[in-house]
mmCIF file of C-alpha atoms in Angstrom:
data_model
loop_
_atom_site.group_PDB
_atom_site.id
_atom_site.type_symbol
_atom_site.label_atom_id
_atom_site.label_comp_id
_atom_site.label_asym_id
_atom_site.label_seq_id
_atom_site.Cartn_x
_atom_site.Cartn_y
_atom_site.Cartn_z
ATOM 1 C CA UNK X 103 -14.578 -18.115 23.646
ATOM 2 C CA UNK X 104 -13.975 -14.693 25.341
ATOM 3 C CA UNK X 105 -13.033 -13.930 28.798
ATOM 4 C CA UNK X 106 -14.060 -11.078 31.105
ATOM 5 C CA UNK X 107 -11.210 -8.819 32.107
ATOM 6 C CA UNK X 108 -13.269 -7.292 34.866
ATOM 7 C CA UNK X 109 -12.837 -10.492 36.800
ATOM 8 C CA UNK X 110 -9.060 -9.987 36.862
ATOM 9 C CA UNK X 111 -6.126 -12.163 35.859
ATOM 10 C CA UNK X 112 -6.308 -15.947 36.507
ATOM 11 C CA UNK X 113 -3.914 -17.945 38.414
ATOM 12 C CA UNK X 114 -1.132 -19.026 36.067
ATOM 13 C CA UNK X 115 -1.547 -22.688 35.128
ATOM 14 C CA UNK X 116 1.224 -25.041 35.939
ATOM 15 C CA UNK X 117 1.562 -26.376 32.352
ATOM 16 C CA UNK X 118 4.421 -27.077 30.076
ATOM 17 C CA UNK X 119 3.088 -24.431 27.693
ATOM 18 C CA UNK X 120 3.221 -21.805 30.341
ATOM 19 C CA UNK X 121 6.750 -22.799 31.350
ATOM 20 C CA UNK X 122 7.981 -22.537 27.709
ATOM 21 C CA UNK X 123 6.294 -19.228 27.271
ATOM 22 C CA UNK X 124 7.961 -17.852 30.323
ATOM 23 C CA UNK X 125 11.392 -19.081 29.145
ATOM 24 C CA UNK X 126 10.815 -17.228 25.894
ATOM 25 C CA UNK X 127 10.229 -14.079 27.897
ATOM 26 C CA UNK X 128 13.365 -14.481 29.929
ATOM 27 C CA UNK X 129 15.517 -11.221 29.568
ATOM 28 C CA UNK X 130 12.667 -9.296 27.851
ATOM 29 C CA UNK X 131 11.536 -7.347 30.881
ATOM 30 C CA UNK X 132 8.037 -8.750 30.507
ATOM 31 C CA UNK X 133 6.376 -10.415 33.431
ATOM 32 C CA UNK X 134 3.267 -12.546 33.452
ATOM 33 C CA UNK X 135 0.461 -11.061 35.503
ATOM 34 C CA UNK X 136 2.816 -8.193 36.576
ATOM 35 C CA UNK X 137 1.880 -4.668 37.389
ATOM 36 C CA UNK X 138 4.114 -2.832 34.841
ATOM 37 C CA UNK X 139 2.494 -1.149 31.939
ATOM 38 C CA UNK X 140 4.140 -3.615 29.385
ATOM 39 C CA UNK X 141 3.307 -6.754 31.405
ATOM 40 C CA UNK X 142 0.927 -9.420 30.094
ATOM 41 C CA UNK X 143 -2.095 -10.189 32.306
ATOM 42 C CA UNK X 144 -3.661 -13.552 31.516
ATOM 43 C CA UNK X 145 -7.450 -14.299 31.565
ATOM 44 C CA UNK X 146 -7.691 -17.659 30.036
ATOM 45 C CA UNK X 147 -5.913 -20.869 31.040
ATOM 46 C CA UNK X 148 -5.468 -21.949 27.278
ATOM 47 C CA UNK X 149 -3.708 -18.610 26.408
ATOM 48 C CA UNK X 150 -0.137 -20.210 26.494
ATOM 49 C CA UNK X 151 -0.939 -23.196 24.339
ATOM 50 C CA UNK X 152 -2.869 -21.104 21.816
ATOM 51 C CA UNK X 153 0.136 -18.791 21.393
ATOM 52 C CA UNK X 154 2.778 -21.537 21.238
ATOM 53 C CA UNK X 155 0.661 -23.457 18.553
ATOM 54 C CA UNK X 156 -0.346 -20.425 16.579
ATOM 55 C CA UNK X 157 2.381 -17.917 16.960
ATOM 56 C CA UNK X 158 1.485 -14.089 16.324
ATOM 57 C CA UNK X 159 -1.812 -15.229 14.750
ATOM 58 C CA UNK X 160 -2.838 -16.804 18.050
ATOM 59 C CA UNK X 161 -1.436 -13.983 20.205
ATOM 60 C CA UNK X 162 -3.524 -11.406 18.164
ATOM 61 C CA UNK X 163 -6.717 -13.485 18.126
ATOM 62 C CA UNK X 164 -6.380 -14.156 21.843
ATOM 63 C CA UNK X 165 -6.260 -10.463 22.404
ATOM 64 C CA UNK X 166 -9.330 -9.938 20.269
ATOM 65 C CA UNK X 167 -11.104 -12.602 22.288
ATOM 66 C CA UNK X 168 -10.227 -11.088 25.660
ATOM 67 C CA UNK X 169 -7.863 -13.876 26.725
ATOM 68 C CA UNK X 170 -5.165 -11.344 27.793
ATOM 69 C CA UNK X 171 -4.595 -7.703 28.588
ATOM 70 C CA UNK X 172 -1.754 -5.247 28.572
ATOM 71 C CA UNK X 173 -1.802 -1.551 29.479
ATOM 72 C CA UNK X 174 0.766 -0.559 26.763
ATOM 73 C CA UNK X 175 0.775 -3.201 23.936
ATOM 74 C CA UNK X 176 3.119 -0.966 22.001
ATOM 75 C CA UNK X 177 5.778 -1.257 24.621
ATOM 76 C CA UNK X 178 5.155 -4.976 24.937
ATOM 77 C CA UNK X 179 5.687 -5.362 21.212
ATOM 78 C CA UNK X 180 8.810 -3.165 21.307
ATOM 79 C CA UNK X 181 10.360 -5.235 24.029
ATOM 80 C CA UNK X 182 9.535 -8.572 22.542
ATOM 81 C CA UNK X 183 10.976 -7.511 19.154
ATOM 82 C CA UNK X 184 14.113 -6.163 20.779
ATOM 83 C CA UNK X 185 14.394 -9.294 22.671
ATOM 84 C CA UNK X 186 14.672 -11.125 19.354
ATOM 85 C CA UNK X 187 11.382 -13.031 19.107
ATOM 86 C CA UNK X 188 10.314 -11.457 15.905
ATOM 87 C CA UNK X 189 9.718 -14.005 13.146
ATOM 88 C CA UNK X 190 10.460 -16.877 15.579
ATOM 89 C CA UNK X 191 7.115 -15.991 17.260
ATOM 90 C CA UNK X 192 5.153 -16.902 14.090
ATOM 91 C CA UNK X 193 4.220 -20.591 13.641
ATOM 92 C CA UNK X 194 6.264 -22.404 11.037
ATOM 93 C CA UNK X 195 3.243 -23.592 9.252
ATOM 94 C CA UNK X 196 1.781 -20.066 8.806
ATOM 95 C CA UNK X 197 5.231 -18.755 7.428
ATOM 96 C CA UNK X 198 5.548 -21.673 5.137
ATOM 97 C CA UNK X 199 2.196 -21.391 3.780
ATOM 98 C CA UNK X 200 2.513 -17.744 2.988
ATOM 99 C CA UNK X 201 5.808 -18.388 1.208
ATOM 100 C CA UNK X 202 4.389 -21.214 -0.721
ATOM 101 C CA UNK X 203 1.459 -19.127 -1.816
ATOM 102 C CA UNK X 204 3.444 -16.032 -2.691
ATOM 103 C CA UNK X 205 6.001 -18.251 -4.531
ATOM 104 C CA UNK X 206 3.376 -20.101 -6.798
ATOM 105 C CA UNK X 207 0.647 -17.434 -6.958
ATOM 106 C CA UNK X 208 0.486 -13.728 -7.630
ATOM 107 C CA UNK X 209 -1.309 -12.752 -4.467
ATOM 108 C CA UNK X 210 -1.528 -9.149 -5.834
ATOM 109 C CA UNK X 211 -2.717 -9.838 -9.320
ATOM 110 C CA UNK X 212 -5.294 -7.685 -11.028
ATOM 111 C CA UNK X 213 -8.117 -9.908 -10.176
ATOM 112 C CA UNK X 214 -7.089 -10.046 -6.437
ATOM 113 C CA UNK X 215 -6.242 -6.300 -6.159
ATOM 114 C CA UNK X 216 -9.648 -5.354 -4.714
ATOM 115 C CA UNK X 217 -9.281 -7.657 -1.730
ATOM 116 C CA UNK X 218 -7.320 -5.368 0.510
ATOM 117 C CA UNK X 219 -9.607 -2.380 -0.521
ATOM 118 C CA UNK X 220 -12.771 -4.272 0.459
ATOM 119 C CA UNK X 221 -11.205 -5.795 3.639
ATOM 120 C CA UNK X 222 -9.547 -2.849 5.161
ATOM 121 C CA UNK X 223 -9.950 0.616 3.449
ATOM 122 C CA UNK X 224 -13.743 -0.001 2.850
ATOM 123 C CA UNK X 225 -14.101 -0.827 6.520
ATOM 124 C CA UNK X 226 -15.896 2.448 7.264
ATOM 125 C CA UNK X 227 -14.922 6.071 6.609
ATOM 126 C CA UNK X 228 -16.634 7.062 9.816
ATOM 127 C CA UNK X 229 -13.967 4.946 11.758
ATOM 128 C CA UNK X 230 -11.014 6.316 9.777
ATOM 129 C CA UNK X 231 -12.319 9.894 10.018
ATOM 130 C CA UNK X 232 -12.046 9.716 13.836
ATOM 131 C CA UNK X 233 -8.814 7.839 13.894
ATOM 132 C CA UNK X 234 -6.857 10.094 11.458
ATOM 133 C CA UNK X 235 -6.533 13.907 11.355
ATOM 134 C CA UNK X 236 -8.199 16.411 9.053
ATOM 135 C CA UNK X 237 -5.883 15.673 6.127
ATOM 136 C CA UNK X 238 -7.061 12.056 6.238
ATOM 137 C CA UNK X 239 -3.483 10.922 5.608
ATOM 138 C CA UNK X 240 -3.168 7.098 6.389
ATOM 139 C CA UNK X 241 0.568 6.997 6.275
ATOM 140 C CA UNK X 242 3.613 8.274 8.326
ATOM 141 C CA UNK X 243 3.764 11.871 9.232
ATOM 142 C CA UNK X 244 6.922 13.847 9.212
ATOM 143 C CA UNK X 245 7.490 15.066 12.716
ATOM 144 C CA UNK X 246 10.840 16.923 12.153
ATOM 145 C CA UNK X 247 9.213 20.426 12.852
ATOM 146 C CA UNK X 248 5.788 19.240 14.026
ATOM 147 C CA UNK X 249 4.095 19.526 17.343
ATOM 148 C CA UNK X 250 0.859 17.713 16.428
ATOM 149 C CA UNK X 251 -0.355 14.897 14.130
ATOM 150 C CA UNK X 252 -1.982 17.426 11.809
ATOM 151 C CA UNK X 253 1.314 19.459 11.446
ATOM 152 C CA UNK X 254 3.262 16.189 10.906
ATOM 153 C CA UNK X 255 0.888 15.153 8.039
ATOM 154 C CA UNK X 256 0.917 18.457 6.453
ATOM 155 C CA UNK X 257 4.665 18.464 6.764
ATOM 156 C CA UNK X 258 4.845 15.086 5.054
ATOM 157 C CA UNK X 259 2.571 16.221 2.210
ATOM 158 C CA UNK X 260 4.603 19.389 1.681
ATOM 159 C CA UNK X 261 7.861 17.500 1.887
ATOM 160 C CA UNK X 262 6.779 15.300 -0.991
ATOM 161 C CA UNK X 263 5.627 18.258 -3.064
ATOM 162 C CA UNK X 264 9.002 19.990 -2.566
ATOM 163 C CA UNK X 265 10.865 16.827 -3.395
ATOM 164 C CA UNK X 266 8.784 16.502 -6.705
ATOM 165 C CA UNK X 267 9.583 20.169 -7.572
ATOM 166 C CA UNK X 268 5.943 20.815 -8.372
ATOM 167 C CA UNK X 269 5.087 23.828 -10.495
ATOM 168 C CA UNK X 270 1.695 25.241 -11.412
ATOM 169 C CA UNK X 271 0.078 23.569 -14.368
ATOM 170 C CA UNK X 272 1.961 20.316 -14.013
ATOM 171 C CA UNK X 273 -0.074 16.980 -14.321
ATOM 172 C CA UNK X 274 0.581 14.757 -11.467
ATOM 173 C CA UNK X 275 -0.419 11.139 -10.909
ATOM 174 C CA UNK X 276 -1.165 9.889 -7.423
ATOM 175 C CA UNK X 277 -1.026 6.028 -7.364
ATOM 176 C CA UNK X 278 -2.983 4.779 -4.299
ATOM 177 C CA UNK X 279 -4.477 8.261 -3.519
ATOM 178 C CA UNK X 280 -6.304 7.220 -0.411
ATOM 179 C CA UNK X 281 -8.834 9.682 0.756
ATOM 180 C CA UNK X 282 -7.254 12.334 -1.486
ATOM 181 C CA UNK X 283 -4.911 13.956 1.058
ATOM 182 C CA UNK X 284 -1.962 14.539 -1.343
ATOM 183 C CA UNK X 285 -4.180 15.341 -4.327
ATOM 184 C CA UNK X 286 -5.951 17.968 -2.341
ATOM 185 C CA UNK X 287 -2.798 19.443 -0.937
ATOM 186 C CA UNK X 288 -0.889 19.560 -4.218
ATOM 187 C CA UNK X 289 -3.793 21.038 -6.124
ATOM 188 C CA UNK X 290 -4.682 23.620 -3.489
ATOM 189 C CA UNK X 291 -1.175 24.795 -2.603
ATOM 190 C CA UNK X 292 0.896 24.163 -5.707
ATOM 191 C CA UNK X 293 -1.545 24.725 -8.557
ATOM 192 C CA UNK X 294 -1.122 21.352 -10.223
ATOM 193 C CA UNK X 295 -3.717 18.990 -11.834
ATOM 194 C CA UNK X 296 -3.914 15.692 -10.061
ATOM 195 C CA UNK X 297 -5.203 12.299 -11.214
ATOM 196 C CA UNK X 298 -5.538 9.978 -8.155
ATOM 197 C CA UNK X 299 -6.355 6.257 -8.315
ATOM 198 C CA UNK X 300 -7.526 3.898 -5.598
ATOM 199 C CA UNK X 301 -8.926 0.425 -5.484
ATOM 200 C CA UNK X 302 -11.324 1.270 -2.500
ATOM 201 C CA UNK X 303 -14.862 2.504 -3.346
ATOM 202 C CA UNK X 304 -15.130 4.182 0.118
ATOM 203 C CA UNK X 305 -11.870 6.023 -0.336
ATOM 204 C CA UNK X 306 -12.797 7.209 -3.789
ATOM 205 C CA UNK X 307 -16.161 8.542 -2.705
ATOM 206 C CA UNK X 308 -14.742 10.572 0.203
ATOM 207 C CA UNK X 309 -11.701 11.747 -1.814
ATOM 208 C CA UNK X 310 -13.979 13.128 -4.619
ATOM 209 C CA UNK X 311 -15.976 15.153 -1.966
ATOM 210 C CA UNK X 312 -12.862 16.424 -0.342
ATOM 211 C CA UNK X 313 -11.363 17.554 -3.695
ATOM 212 C CA UNK X 314 -14.523 19.097 -5.112
ATOM 213 C CA UNK X 315 -13.725 22.353 -6.831
ATOM 214 C CA UNK X 316 -10.138 21.555 -7.329
ATOM 215 C CA UNK X 317 -8.507 20.235 -10.568
ATOM 216 C CA UNK X 318 -8.390 16.708 -9.162
ATOM 217 C CA UNK X 319 -9.750 13.544 -10.756
ATOM 218 C CA UNK X 320 -10.236 10.444 -8.602
ATOM 219 C CA UNK X 321 -10.466 7.190 -10.433
ATOM 220 C CA UNK X 322 -11.332 3.624 -9.159
ATOM 221 C CA UNK X 323 -8.580 1.849 -11.042
ATOM 222 C CA UNK X 324 -5.606 -0.463 -10.863
ATOM 223 C CA UNK X 325 -2.202 1.086 -11.588
ATOM 224 C CA UNK X 326 -1.537 -1.482 -14.351
ATOM 225 C CA UNK X 327 -4.359 -0.064 -16.380
ATOM 226 C CA UNK X 328 -3.251 3.523 -16.568
ATOM 227 C CA UNK X 329 -2.431 5.357 -19.781
ATOM 228 C CA UNK X 330 -1.273 8.862 -20.607
ATOM 229 C CA UNK X 331 1.662 11.068 -19.601
ATOM 230 C CA UNK X 332 2.273 12.804 -16.261
ATOM 231 C CA UNK X 333 4.929 15.342 -15.366
ATOM 232 C CA UNK X 334 5.230 13.823 -11.829
ATOM 233 C CA UNK X 335 4.167 10.607 -10.148
ATOM 234 C CA UNK X 336 3.652 9.991 -6.438
ATOM 235 C CA UNK X 337 2.812 6.919 -4.471
ATOM 236 C CA UNK X 338 2.260 7.302 -0.706
ATOM 237 C CA UNK X 339 1.600 4.097 1.378
ATOM 238 C CA UNK X 340 0.526 2.015 -1.567
ATOM 239 C CA UNK X 341 3.626 -0.024 -2.546
ATOM 240 C CA UNK X 342 3.135 -2.302 0.391
ATOM 241 C CA UNK X 343 0.314 -3.806 -1.508
ATOM 242 C CA UNK X 344 2.101 -4.352 -4.829
ATOM 243 C CA UNK X 345 3.716 -7.597 -4.077
ATOM 244 C CA UNK X 346 7.241 -8.832 -5.116
ATOM 245 C CA UNK X 347 5.988 -10.454 -8.276
ATOM 246 C CA UNK X 348 4.711 -7.181 -9.569
ATOM 247 C CA UNK X 349 7.604 -4.896 -8.647
ATOM 248 C CA UNK X 350 9.037 -4.798 -12.216
ATOM 249 C CA UNK X 351 5.547 -4.093 -13.631
ATOM 250 C CA UNK X 352 5.052 -1.300 -11.135
ATOM 251 C CA UNK X 353 8.337 0.428 -12.033
ATOM 252 C CA UNK X 354 7.839 -0.121 -15.648
ATOM 253 C CA UNK X 355 4.461 1.465 -15.496
ATOM 254 C CA UNK X 356 5.906 4.529 -13.765
ATOM 255 C CA UNK X 357 8.708 4.696 -16.410
ATOM 256 C CA UNK X 358 6.184 4.603 -19.164
ATOM 257 C CA UNK X 359 3.934 7.373 -17.684
ATOM 258 C CA UNK X 360 6.736 9.701 -17.025
ATOM 259 C CA UNK X 361 8.498 12.221 -19.555
ATOM 260 C CA UNK X 362 12.278 12.381 -19.821
ATOM 261 C CA UNK X 363 12.474 15.107 -17.231
ATOM 262 C CA UNK X 364 9.859 13.626 -14.792
ATOM 263 C CA UNK X 365 10.253 12.650 -11.194
ATOM 264 C CA UNK X 366 8.652 9.919 -9.072
ATOM 265 C CA UNK X 367 8.390 9.739 -5.375
ATOM 266 C CA UNK X 368 7.757 6.524 -3.670
ATOM 267 C CA UNK X 369 6.743 6.575 0.090
ATOM 268 C CA UNK X 370 6.675 3.186 1.548
ATOM 269 C CA UNK X 371 7.061 1.055 4.742
ATOM 270 C CA UNK X 372 10.220 -1.079 4.402
ATOM 271 C CA UNK X 373 11.574 -4.387 5.732
ATOM 272 C CA UNK X 374 15.061 -4.938 7.116
ATOM 273 C CA UNK X 375 15.397 -8.188 5.196
ATOM 274 C CA UNK X 376 14.428 -9.545 1.692
ATOM 275 C CA UNK X 377 12.530 -12.550 2.988
ATOM 276 C CA UNK X 378 9.134 -12.827 1.408
ATOM 277 C CA UNK X 379 6.896 -13.054 4.477
ATOM 278 C CA UNK X 380 3.979 -11.387 6.324
ATOM 279 C CA UNK X 381 2.864 -11.427 9.797
ATOM 280 C CA UNK X 382 -0.072 -13.995 9.899
ATOM 281 C CA UNK X 383 -2.319 -11.826 12.077
ATOM 282 C CA UNK X 384 -1.790 -8.660 10.023
ATOM 283 C CA UNK X 385 -2.197 -10.692 6.873
ATOM 284 C CA UNK X 386 -5.496 -12.066 7.991
ATOM 285 C CA UNK X 387 -7.138 -9.099 9.712
ATOM 286 C CA UNK X 388 -5.574 -5.933 8.394
ATOM 287 C CA UNK X 389 -3.747 -5.998 5.116
ATOM 288 C CA UNK X 390 -4.522 -9.219 3.211
ATOM 289 C CA UNK X 391 -1.744 -10.295 0.726
ATOM 290 C CA UNK X 392 0.401 -7.322 1.778
ATOM 291 C CA UNK X 393 4.291 -7.674 1.406
ATOM 292 C CA UNK X 394 6.821 -5.206 2.712
ATOM 293 C CA UNK X 395 9.646 -4.424 0.322
ATOM 294 C CA UNK X 396 13.299 -4.461 1.309
ATOM 295 C CA UNK X 397 15.913 -1.903 0.056
ATOM 296 C CA UNK X 398 17.239 -4.657 -2.106
ATOM 297 C CA UNK X 399 13.823 -5.312 -3.681
ATOM 298 C CA UNK X 400 13.353 -1.636 -4.560
ATOM 299 C CA UNK X 401 16.868 -1.142 -5.887
ATOM 300 C CA UNK X 402 16.749 -4.273 -8.053
ATOM 301 C CA UNK X 403 13.276 -3.892 -9.502
ATOM 302 C CA UNK X 404 13.687 -0.231 -10.247
ATOM 303 C CA UNK X 405 17.215 -0.192 -11.687
ATOM 304 C CA UNK X 406 16.178 -1.214 -15.226
ATOM 305 C CA UNK X 407 13.525 1.507 -15.331
ATOM 306 C CA UNK X 408 14.540 4.420 -13.194
ATOM 307 C CA UNK X 409 17.478 6.218 -11.664
ATOM 308 C CA UNK X 410 17.587 6.630 -7.906
ATOM 309 C CA UNK X 411 18.115 10.256 -6.923
ATOM 310 C CA UNK X 412 17.467 10.296 -3.203
ATOM 311 C CA UNK X 413 16.507 7.926 -0.335
ATOM 312 C CA UNK X 414 15.327 9.196 3.105
ATOM 313 C CA UNK X 415 14.476 7.009 6.144
ATOM 314 C CA UNK X 416 12.264 8.516 8.794
ATOM 315 C CA UNK X 417 10.745 5.269 10.182
ATOM 316 C CA UNK X 418 11.008 6.373 13.733
ATOM 317 C CA UNK X 419 8.309 9.009 12.955
ATOM 318 C CA UNK X 420 5.790 6.206 12.386
ATOM 319 C CA UNK X 421 5.923 5.169 15.999
ATOM 320 C CA UNK X 422 4.666 8.666 16.986
ATOM 321 C CA UNK X 423 2.107 8.708 14.102
ATOM 322 C CA UNK X 424 0.696 5.326 15.099
ATOM 323 C CA UNK X 425 0.435 6.368 18.741
ATOM 324 C CA UNK X 426 -1.380 9.614 17.776
ATOM 325 C CA UNK X 427 -3.731 7.499 15.710
ATOM 326 C CA UNK X 428 -4.348 5.223 18.742
ATOM 327 C CA UNK X 429 -5.034 8.143 20.892
ATOM 328 C CA UNK X 430 -7.614 9.553 18.432
ATOM 329 C CA UNK X 431 -9.232 6.113 18.157
ATOM 330 C CA UNK X 432 -9.651 5.857 21.846
ATOM 331 C CA UNK X 433 -10.864 9.275 22.283
ATOM 332 C CA UNK X 434 -13.643 9.042 19.626
ATOM 333 C CA UNK X 435 -14.582 5.341 19.865
ATOM 334 C CA UNK X 436 -17.811 6.159 21.828
ATOM 335 C CA UNK X 437 -18.976 8.119 18.875
ATOM 336 C CA UNK X 438 -19.126 4.968 16.630
ATOM 337 C CA UNK X 439 -19.302 2.139 19.275
ATOM 338 C CA UNK X 440 -22.941 1.421 18.265
ATOM 339 C CA UNK X 441 -21.832 0.556 14.600
ATOM 340 C CA UNK X 442 -18.948 -1.760 15.575
ATOM 341 C CA UNK X 443 -18.444 -4.557 18.070
ATOM 342 C CA UNK X 444 -15.872 -4.841 20.943
ATOM 343 C CA UNK X 445 -13.816 -7.328 18.796
ATOM 344 C CA UNK X 446 -13.360 -4.633 16.140
ATOM 345 C CA UNK X 447 -12.303 -2.179 18.703
ATOM 346 C CA UNK X 448 -9.726 -4.584 20.188
ATOM 347 C CA UNK X 449 -8.543 -5.424 16.677
ATOM 348 C CA UNK X 450 -7.777 -1.868 15.798
ATOM 349 C CA UNK X 451 -6.134 -1.143 19.115
ATOM 350 C CA UNK X 452 -3.940 -4.161 18.855
ATOM 351 C CA UNK X 453 -2.983 -3.321 15.185
ATOM 352 C CA UNK X 454 -1.981 0.206 15.927
ATOM 353 C CA UNK X 455 -0.082 -0.731 19.068
ATOM 354 C CA UNK X 456 1.974 -3.627 17.663
ATOM 355 C CA UNK X 457 2.928 -1.561 14.652
ATOM 356 C CA UNK X 458 3.960 1.345 16.830
ATOM 357 C CA UNK X 459 6.221 -1.147 18.769
ATOM 358 C CA UNK X 460 7.694 -2.658 15.583
ATOM 359 C CA UNK X 461 8.771 0.836 14.282
ATOM 360 C CA UNK X 462 10.127 1.717 17.766
ATOM 361 C CA UNK X 463 12.118 -1.460 17.736
ATOM 362 C CA UNK X 464 13.444 -0.473 14.223
ATOM 363 C CA UNK X 465 12.114 -3.760 12.829
ATOM 364 C CA UNK X 466 10.278 -1.560 10.223
ATOM 365 C CA UNK X 467 11.405 1.429 8.348
ATOM 366 C CA UNK X 468 9.677 4.295 6.342
ATOM 367 C CA UNK X 469 11.323 5.228 3.144
ATOM 368 C CA UNK X 470 10.887 8.154 0.728
ATOM 369 C CA UNK X 471 12.681 7.419 -2.412
ATOM 370 C CA UNK X 472 12.988 9.929 -5.387
ATOM 371 C CA UNK X 473 13.625 8.404 -8.818
ATOM 372 C CA UNK X 474 13.906 9.915 -12.255
ATOM 373 C CA UNK X 475 14.490 8.691 -15.864
ATOM 374 C CA UNK X 476 18.089 9.966 -15.691
ATOM 375 C CA UNK X 477 17.337 13.646 -16.298
ATOM 376 C CA UNK X 478 20.351 15.878 -16.654
ATOM 377 C CA UNK X 479 21.752 17.986 -13.880
ATOM 378 C CA UNK X 480 22.055 17.623 -10.058
ATOM 379 C CA UNK X 481 19.014 16.787 -7.786
ATOM 380 C CA UNK X 482 19.132 18.065 -4.128
ATOM 381 C CA UNK X 483 16.359 16.637 -2.079
ATOM 382 C CA UNK X 484 14.858 18.895 0.695
ATOM 383 C CA UNK X 485 14.595 17.662 4.289
#
């Protein structure tokens, strides 16, 4: 059932669910049917019971169905997370089910690796081309010296290239190459040969077009199937889909593919805790079977295979990146509205907004980690 926001918020029902919900909000600065940009405006009487029974899944689905509105969902998410709701806002059954599934089954096995590609990355190049910038980077930009999204993404790509100490003629592997942003940049500006792999057919097709004429090969392949030797390996925004049961295999694969003096750069979103969990709404609608690693996960899984040389956190930059994507999405939605429905529009707006709020609240991090096989000499990472 959907509601029509044009009719205005409803009178708040005098129910136990509404009172419990209001108590949870106490001290957060969020008001029901208030006029502030981060306030929740309710358009359906069953909103409260739905959220209390289904947690963050119910909250997200209720927004997609038009049951509530908020002018700035990013700030709403930021305040709720700083208020301490976080994982407590997820239903116990959803959290338990995910932990049981991820404990007994490899949710990111080779047979299941295509799921996130088909569900999210194959959603439609036309949508992502309008949401992202000209680089088609779908990961956090580096805003240190940037004044625009395009500058931030180019800065991120160049930062990765400098950390990898690229030299002309090197062979570089890009694990999870997306739409070819790093491959194109590294080949064009540093004279290297790049092999990029992805599990998304839509990404592979566009990446090949973008890298035409450059020494770049784009393969539709799982990282576990790779053979050969590469001077450098990079992985930007892909490790979130590897899964904790595959971390050792992942780092073992990188070790096998690198020479003794090689370098590996891992760019990934990170979790503040080592609990194996996923937001139920994100897991269902955006990144199926995704798991965010903790610092402990990365350190433990990599230590038998690689030596950590550098670790940088610029997670606060993801807030700004996501808000820039949201601005692009809103500005260009009319160009593709006839190909998608309103529920899809609300799904993407909600996804970008709540993620921005999570990074703003420092509940999520963005790490760039440089690892080697223990090569001799000192490593100084650029910033």
